[in-house]
């Protein structure tokens, strides 16, 4: 599904978010690529992905977003998923 436009948002129970963030932190700290499954699609995030935190404030709500961003050139479509040290599902 690479190259297909996609923009989704999905909520998860707190315990699942905690587990995902913990594995994400481990992958970021070790500088390794990892995979994450979001709404049924597995995505490989390269170790060189840029990490940012955004804060938005509106009249009646606030939002904090943790983002990982990379160019498709940074991903290796032939990469062996077993080579990824961390998996976030």
Short mmCIF file of N, CA, C and O in Angstrom, two decimals:
data_model
loop_
_atom_site.label_atom_id
_atom_site.label_comp_id
_atom_site.label_asym_id
_atom_site.label_seq_id
_atom_site.Cartn_x
_atom_site.Cartn_y
_atom_site.Cartn_z
N UNK A 1 0.81 -1.19 0.00
CA UNK A 1 0.00 0.00 0.00
C UNK A 1 0.85 1.26 0.00
O UNK A 1 0.34 2.35 0.13
N UNK A 2 2.15 1.11 -0.11
CA UNK A 2 3.01 2.28 -0.12
C UNK A 2 2.62 3.18 -1.28
O UNK A 2 2.29 2.72 -2.36
N UNK A 3 2.68 4.46 -1.03
CA UNK A 3 2.35 5.42 -2.07
C UNK A 3 0.88 5.78 -2.13
O UNK A 3 0.51 6.71 -2.81
N UNK A 4 0.04 5.07 -1.41
CA UNK A 4 -1.38 5.38 -1.39
C UNK A 4 -1.63 6.47 -0.34
O UNK A 4 -1.20 6.34 0.80
N UNK A 5 -2.33 7.54 -0.74
CA UNK A 5 -2.62 8.62 0.20
C UNK A 5 -3.48 8.07 1.34
O UNK A 5 -4.38 7.27 1.12
N UNK A 6 -3.17 8.51 2.55
CA UNK A 6 -3.89 8.02 3.72
C UNK A 6 -3.79 9.07 4.81
O UNK A 6 -2.72 9.61 5.06
N UNK A 7 -4.88 9.37 5.45
CA UNK A 7 -4.89 10.30 6.58
C UNK A 7 -5.97 9.83 7.54
O UNK A 7 -7.15 10.08 7.32
N UNK A 8 -5.56 9.11 8.58
CA UNK A 8 -6.53 8.57 9.53
C UNK A 8 -6.13 8.94 10.94
O UNK A 8 -4.98 9.29 11.21
N UNK A 9 -7.07 8.86 11.82
CA UNK A 9 -6.82 9.04 13.24
C UNK A 9 -7.61 7.96 13.95
O UNK A 9 -8.77 7.73 13.63
N UNK A 10 -6.96 7.28 14.89
CA UNK A 10 -7.63 6.19 15.59
C UNK A 10 -7.33 6.27 17.07
O UNK A 10 -6.18 6.46 17.45
N UNK A 11 -8.32 6.10 17.88
CA UNK A 11 -8.14 6.08 19.33
C UNK A 11 -7.80 4.68 19.81
O UNK A 11 -8.20 3.69 19.19
N UNK A 12 -7.05 4.60 20.90
CA UNK A 12 -6.67 3.33 21.49
C UNK A 12 -6.86 3.41 23.00
O UNK A 12 -6.74 4.49 23.59
N UNK A 13 -7.14 2.29 23.66
CA UNK A 13 -7.22 2.28 25.12
C UNK A 13 -5.86 2.67 25.73
O UNK A 13 -4.82 2.43 25.12
N UNK A 14 -5.89 3.23 26.91
CA UNK A 14 -4.67 3.71 27.55
C UNK A 14 -3.59 2.64 27.64
O UNK A 14 -2.42 2.92 27.36
N UNK A 15 -3.95 1.42 28.01
CA UNK A 15 -2.92 0.38 28.15
C UNK A 15 -2.23 0.08 26.82
O UNK A 15 -1.02 -0.17 26.78
N UNK A 16 -2.95 0.14 25.71
CA UNK A 16 -2.33 -0.08 24.41
C UNK A 16 -1.41 1.09 24.03
O UNK A 16 -0.35 0.88 23.45
N UNK A 17 -1.83 2.30 24.34
CA UNK A 17 -0.99 3.48 24.05
C UNK A 17 0.30 3.39 24.86
O UNK A 17 1.38 3.64 24.34
N UNK A 18 0.20 3.03 26.12
CA UNK A 18 1.38 2.91 26.96
C UNK A 18 2.35 1.89 26.37
O UNK A 18 3.55 2.14 26.27
N UNK A 19 1.84 0.75 25.94
CA UNK A 19 2.70 -0.28 25.36
C UNK A 19 3.35 0.21 24.06
O UNK A 19 4.53 -0.02 23.83
N UNK A 20 2.58 0.88 23.21
CA UNK A 20 3.12 1.41 21.95
C UNK A 20 4.20 2.45 22.22
O UNK A 20 5.27 2.44 21.61
N UNK A 21 3.93 3.37 23.14
CA UNK A 21 4.91 4.41 23.45
C UNK A 21 6.18 3.84 24.07
O UNK A 21 7.28 4.30 23.78
N UNK A 22 6.03 2.82 24.89
CA UNK A 22 7.20 2.20 25.52
C UNK A 22 8.09 1.56 24.46
O UNK A 22 9.31 1.73 24.46
N UNK A 23 7.48 0.83 23.52
CA UNK A 23 8.28 0.20 22.45
C UNK A 23 8.84 1.25 21.50
O UNK A 23 9.96 1.12 21.02
N UNK A 24 8.08 2.31 21.25
CA UNK A 24 8.57 3.41 20.42
C UNK A 24 9.79 4.05 21.07
O UNK A 24 10.80 4.30 20.42
N UNK A 25 9.72 4.32 22.36
CA UNK A 25 10.85 4.93 23.08
C UNK A 25 12.09 4.03 22.99
O UNK A 25 13.19 4.53 22.77
N UNK A 26 11.91 2.73 23.14
CA UNK A 26 13.04 1.80 23.03
C UNK A 26 13.68 1.87 21.64
O UNK A 26 14.90 1.90 21.51
N UNK A 27 12.84 1.91 20.60
CA UNK A 27 13.37 1.98 19.23
C UNK A 27 14.08 3.31 18.98
O UNK A 27 15.16 3.34 18.39
N UNK A 28 13.50 4.41 19.45
CA UNK A 28 14.14 5.72 19.28
C UNK A 28 15.48 5.76 20.01
O UNK A 28 16.48 6.25 19.47
N UNK A 29 15.50 5.25 21.22
CA UNK A 29 16.72 5.28 22.02
C UNK A 29 17.83 4.44 21.41
O UNK A 29 19.00 4.83 21.42
N UNK A 30 17.47 3.31 20.82
CA UNK A 30 18.48 2.43 20.23
C UNK A 30 18.80 2.79 18.78
O UNK A 30 19.70 2.20 18.18
N UNK A 31 18.06 3.75 18.21
CA UNK A 31 18.33 4.17 16.83
C UNK A 31 17.98 3.12 15.80
O UNK A 31 18.63 3.02 14.76
N UNK A 32 16.95 2.33 16.07
CA UNK A 32 16.56 1.27 15.14
C UNK A 32 15.21 1.58 14.49
O UNK A 32 14.40 2.31 15.05
N UNK A 33 15.01 1.01 13.33
CA UNK A 33 13.72 1.10 12.65
C UNK A 33 12.72 0.23 13.40
O UNK A 33 13.11 -0.66 14.16
N UNK A 34 11.47 0.49 13.19
CA UNK A 34 10.44 -0.35 13.81
C UNK A 34 9.19 -0.32 12.94
O UNK A 34 9.07 0.49 12.03
N UNK A 35 8.29 -1.21 13.22
CA UNK A 35 7.00 -1.26 12.52
C UNK A 35 5.90 -0.95 13.51
O UNK A 35 5.98 -1.31 14.67
N UNK A 36 4.87 -0.29 13.00
CA UNK A 36 3.70 0.01 13.81
C UNK A 36 2.48 -0.32 12.97
O UNK A 36 2.47 -0.09 11.76
N UNK A 37 1.48 -0.89 13.59
CA UNK A 37 0.23 -1.17 12.90
C UNK A 37 -0.80 -0.16 13.36
O UNK A 37 -1.05 0.01 14.55
N UNK A 38 -1.38 0.55 12.39
CA UNK A 38 -2.38 1.57 12.68
C UNK A 38 -3.60 1.28 11.83
O UNK A 38 -3.51 1.25 10.60
N UNK A 39 -4.72 1.05 12.48
CA UNK A 39 -5.98 0.77 11.79
C UNK A 39 -5.81 -0.28 10.70
O UNK A 39 -6.25 -0.12 9.57
N UNK A 40 -5.11 -1.36 11.04
CA UNK A 40 -4.99 -2.50 10.14
C UNK A 40 -3.86 -2.45 9.14
O UNK A 40 -3.65 -3.41 8.41
N UNK A 41 -3.10 -1.38 9.08
CA UNK A 41 -1.98 -1.30 8.12
C UNK A 41 -0.66 -1.21 8.87
O UNK A 41 -0.50 -0.39 9.77
N UNK A 42 0.28 -2.06 8.47
CA UNK A 42 1.62 -2.04 9.07
C UNK A 42 2.48 -1.04 8.32
O UNK A 42 2.52 -1.05 7.10
N UNK A 43 3.18 -0.22 9.09
CA UNK A 43 4.03 0.81 8.52
C UNK A 43 5.44 0.63 9.08
O UNK A 43 5.61 0.46 10.29
N UNK A 44 6.45 0.68 8.21
CA UNK A 44 7.84 0.61 8.66
C UNK A 44 8.37 2.02 8.79
O UNK A 44 8.38 2.79 7.84
N UNK A 45 8.80 2.37 9.98
CA UNK A 45 9.35 3.69 10.26
C UNK A 45 10.87 3.54 10.32
O UNK A 45 11.39 2.80 11.17
N UNK A 46 11.60 4.23 9.44
CA UNK A 46 13.05 4.08 9.44
C UNK A 46 13.69 4.75 10.65
O UNK A 46 13.11 5.67 11.25
N UNK A 47 14.88 4.30 10.99
CA UNK A 47 15.59 4.87 12.14
C UNK A 47 15.88 6.35 11.94
O UNK A 47 16.00 7.10 12.92
N UNK A 48 15.96 6.81 10.69
CA UNK A 48 16.28 8.22 10.41
C UNK A 48 15.05 9.13 10.42
O UNK A 48 15.15 10.30 10.09
N UNK A 49 13.91 8.63 10.80
CA UNK A 49 12.70 9.45 10.85
C UNK A 49 12.92 10.62 11.81
O UNK A 49 13.59 10.49 12.84
N UNK A 50 12.35 11.77 11.47
CA UNK A 50 12.44 12.96 12.33
C UNK A 50 11.26 12.95 13.29
O UNK A 50 10.13 12.72 12.90
N UNK A 51 11.54 13.24 14.54
CA UNK A 51 10.54 13.23 15.59
C UNK A 51 10.21 14.66 15.99
O UNK A 51 11.11 15.48 16.16
N UNK A 52 8.94 14.97 16.10
CA UNK A 52 8.54 16.31 16.56
C UNK A 52 7.31 16.19 17.46
O UNK A 52 6.59 15.19 17.42
N UNK A 53 7.10 17.22 18.26
CA UNK A 53 5.93 17.31 19.11
C UNK A 53 5.24 18.62 18.79
O UNK A 53 5.88 19.67 18.75
N UNK A 54 3.95 18.55 18.52
CA UNK A 54 3.17 19.74 18.18
C UNK A 54 2.13 20.00 19.27
O UNK A 54 1.60 19.07 19.86
N UNK A 55 1.84 21.27 19.48
CA UNK A 55 0.79 21.66 20.41
C UNK A 55 -0.13 22.63 19.68
O UNK A 55 0.34 23.59 19.07
N UNK A 56 -1.40 22.35 19.71
CA UNK A 56 -2.41 23.22 19.11
C UNK A 56 -3.42 23.61 20.17
O UNK A 56 -3.79 22.80 21.01
N UNK A 57 -3.85 24.87 20.12
CA UNK A 57 -4.86 25.34 21.06
C UNK A 57 -5.95 26.05 20.29
O UNK A 57 -5.68 26.91 19.46
N UNK A 58 -7.18 25.65 20.53
CA UNK A 58 -8.34 26.30 19.93
C UNK A 58 -9.15 26.98 21.02
O UNK A 58 -8.74 27.05 22.18
N UNK A 59 -10.31 27.48 20.65
CA UNK A 59 -11.17 28.17 21.60
C UNK A 59 -11.65 27.26 22.72
O UNK A 59 -11.78 27.69 23.87
N UNK A 60 -11.88 25.97 22.40
CA UNK A 60 -12.45 25.09 23.42
C UNK A 60 -11.73 23.75 23.57
O UNK A 60 -12.24 22.84 24.22
N UNK A 61 -10.55 23.61 22.95
CA UNK A 61 -9.80 22.36 23.14
C UNK A 61 -8.32 22.57 22.84
O UNK A 61 -7.94 23.54 22.19
N UNK A 62 -7.51 21.64 23.35
CA UNK A 62 -6.08 21.63 23.07
C UNK A 62 -5.70 20.26 22.57
O UNK A 62 -6.38 19.27 22.84
N UNK A 63 -4.58 20.21 21.85
CA UNK A 63 -4.12 18.95 21.27
C UNK A 63 -2.60 18.91 21.29
O UNK A 63 -1.93 19.90 21.02
N UNK A 64 -2.07 17.75 21.64
CA UNK A 64 -0.63 17.48 21.57
C UNK A 64 -0.46 16.30 20.63
O UNK A 64 -1.13 15.28 20.79
N UNK A 65 0.39 16.46 19.63
CA UNK A 65 0.66 15.39 18.68
C UNK A 65 2.13 15.02 18.71
O UNK A 65 2.99 15.90 18.65
N UNK A 66 2.40 13.73 18.79
CA UNK A 66 3.76 13.22 18.65
C UNK A 66 3.86 12.71 17.23
O UNK A 66 3.08 11.85 16.82
N UNK A 67 4.80 13.24 16.46
CA UNK A 67 4.89 12.89 15.04
C UNK A 67 6.26 12.34 14.68
O UNK A 67 7.28 12.82 15.17
N UNK A 68 6.24 11.36 13.80
CA UNK A 68 7.45 10.86 13.14
C UNK A 68 7.25 11.10 11.66
O UNK A 68 6.20 10.79 11.11
N UNK A 69 8.26 11.69 11.01
CA UNK A 69 8.14 12.02 9.60
C UNK A 69 9.42 11.62 8.88
O UNK A 69 10.51 11.78 9.41
N UNK A 70 9.25 11.08 7.66
CA UNK A 70 10.38 10.68 6.85
C UNK A 70 9.99 10.74 5.39
O UNK A 70 8.81 10.76 5.06
N UNK A 71 10.98 10.76 4.54
CA UNK A 71 10.70 10.69 3.11
C UNK A 71 10.66 9.23 2.70
O UNK A 71 11.29 8.37 3.34
N UNK A 72 9.93 8.95 1.65
CA UNK A 72 9.85 7.57 1.17
C UNK A 72 11.21 7.06 0.73
O UNK A 72 11.46 5.86 0.77
N UNK A 73 12.11 7.96 0.35
CA UNK A 73 13.46 7.55 -0.03
C UNK A 73 14.22 6.96 1.16
O UNK A 73 15.17 6.20 0.98
N UNK A 74 13.80 7.30 2.40
CA UNK A 74 14.45 6.78 3.60
C UNK A 74 14.04 5.35 3.92
O UNK A 74 14.63 4.72 4.77
N UNK A 75 12.98 4.86 3.29
CA UNK A 75 12.51 3.52 3.57
C UNK A 75 13.05 2.55 2.53
O UNK A 75 13.23 2.89 1.37
N UNK A 76 13.29 1.36 2.96
CA UNK A 76 13.77 0.31 2.07
C UNK A 76 12.65 -0.69 1.89
O UNK A 76 12.35 -1.47 2.79
N UNK A 77 11.98 -0.67 0.72
CA UNK A 77 10.83 -1.57 0.53
C UNK A 77 11.21 -3.04 0.57
O UNK A 77 10.36 -3.89 0.78
N UNK A 78 12.49 -3.35 0.40
CA UNK A 78 12.93 -4.74 0.43
C UNK A 78 13.47 -5.15 1.79
O UNK A 78 13.99 -6.24 1.94
N UNK A 79 13.37 -4.27 2.78
CA UNK A 79 13.91 -4.57 4.10
C UNK A 79 13.19 -5.76 4.71
O UNK A 79 11.99 -5.91 4.58
N UNK A 80 13.96 -6.58 5.36
CA UNK A 80 13.42 -7.74 6.06
C UNK A 80 12.80 -7.28 7.37
O UNK A 80 13.49 -6.71 8.21
N UNK A 81 11.49 -7.48 7.58
CA UNK A 81 10.86 -7.02 8.81
C UNK A 81 11.48 -7.62 10.06
O UNK A 81 11.41 -7.05 11.13
N UNK A 82 12.13 -8.80 9.93
CA UNK A 82 12.77 -9.42 11.09
C UNK A 82 14.03 -8.68 11.51
O UNK A 82 14.57 -8.90 12.59
N UNK A 83 14.54 -7.79 10.62
CA UNK A 83 15.73 -7.01 10.96
C UNK A 83 15.40 -5.86 11.88
O UNK A 83 16.27 -5.29 12.50
N UNK A 84 14.15 -5.47 11.97
CA UNK A 84 13.76 -4.36 12.82
C UNK A 84 13.88 -4.79 14.27
O UNK A 84 13.31 -5.80 14.68
N UNK A 85 14.61 -4.03 15.05
CA UNK A 85 14.82 -4.40 16.44
C UNK A 85 13.57 -4.23 17.27
O UNK A 85 13.35 -4.96 18.23
N UNK A 86 12.74 -3.26 16.93
CA UNK A 86 11.54 -3.03 17.72
C UNK A 86 10.31 -3.10 16.85
O UNK A 86 10.35 -2.71 15.69
N UNK A 87 9.25 -3.59 17.40
CA UNK A 87 7.98 -3.63 16.68
C UNK A 87 6.93 -3.02 17.57
O UNK A 87 6.76 -3.43 18.70
N UNK A 88 6.25 -2.02 17.04
CA UNK A 88 5.14 -1.40 17.75
C UNK A 88 3.89 -1.82 17.03
O UNK A 88 3.74 -1.56 15.84
N UNK A 89 3.00 -2.49 17.69
CA UNK A 89 1.78 -2.96 17.04
C UNK A 89 0.58 -2.44 17.77
O UNK A 89 0.56 -2.26 18.94
#
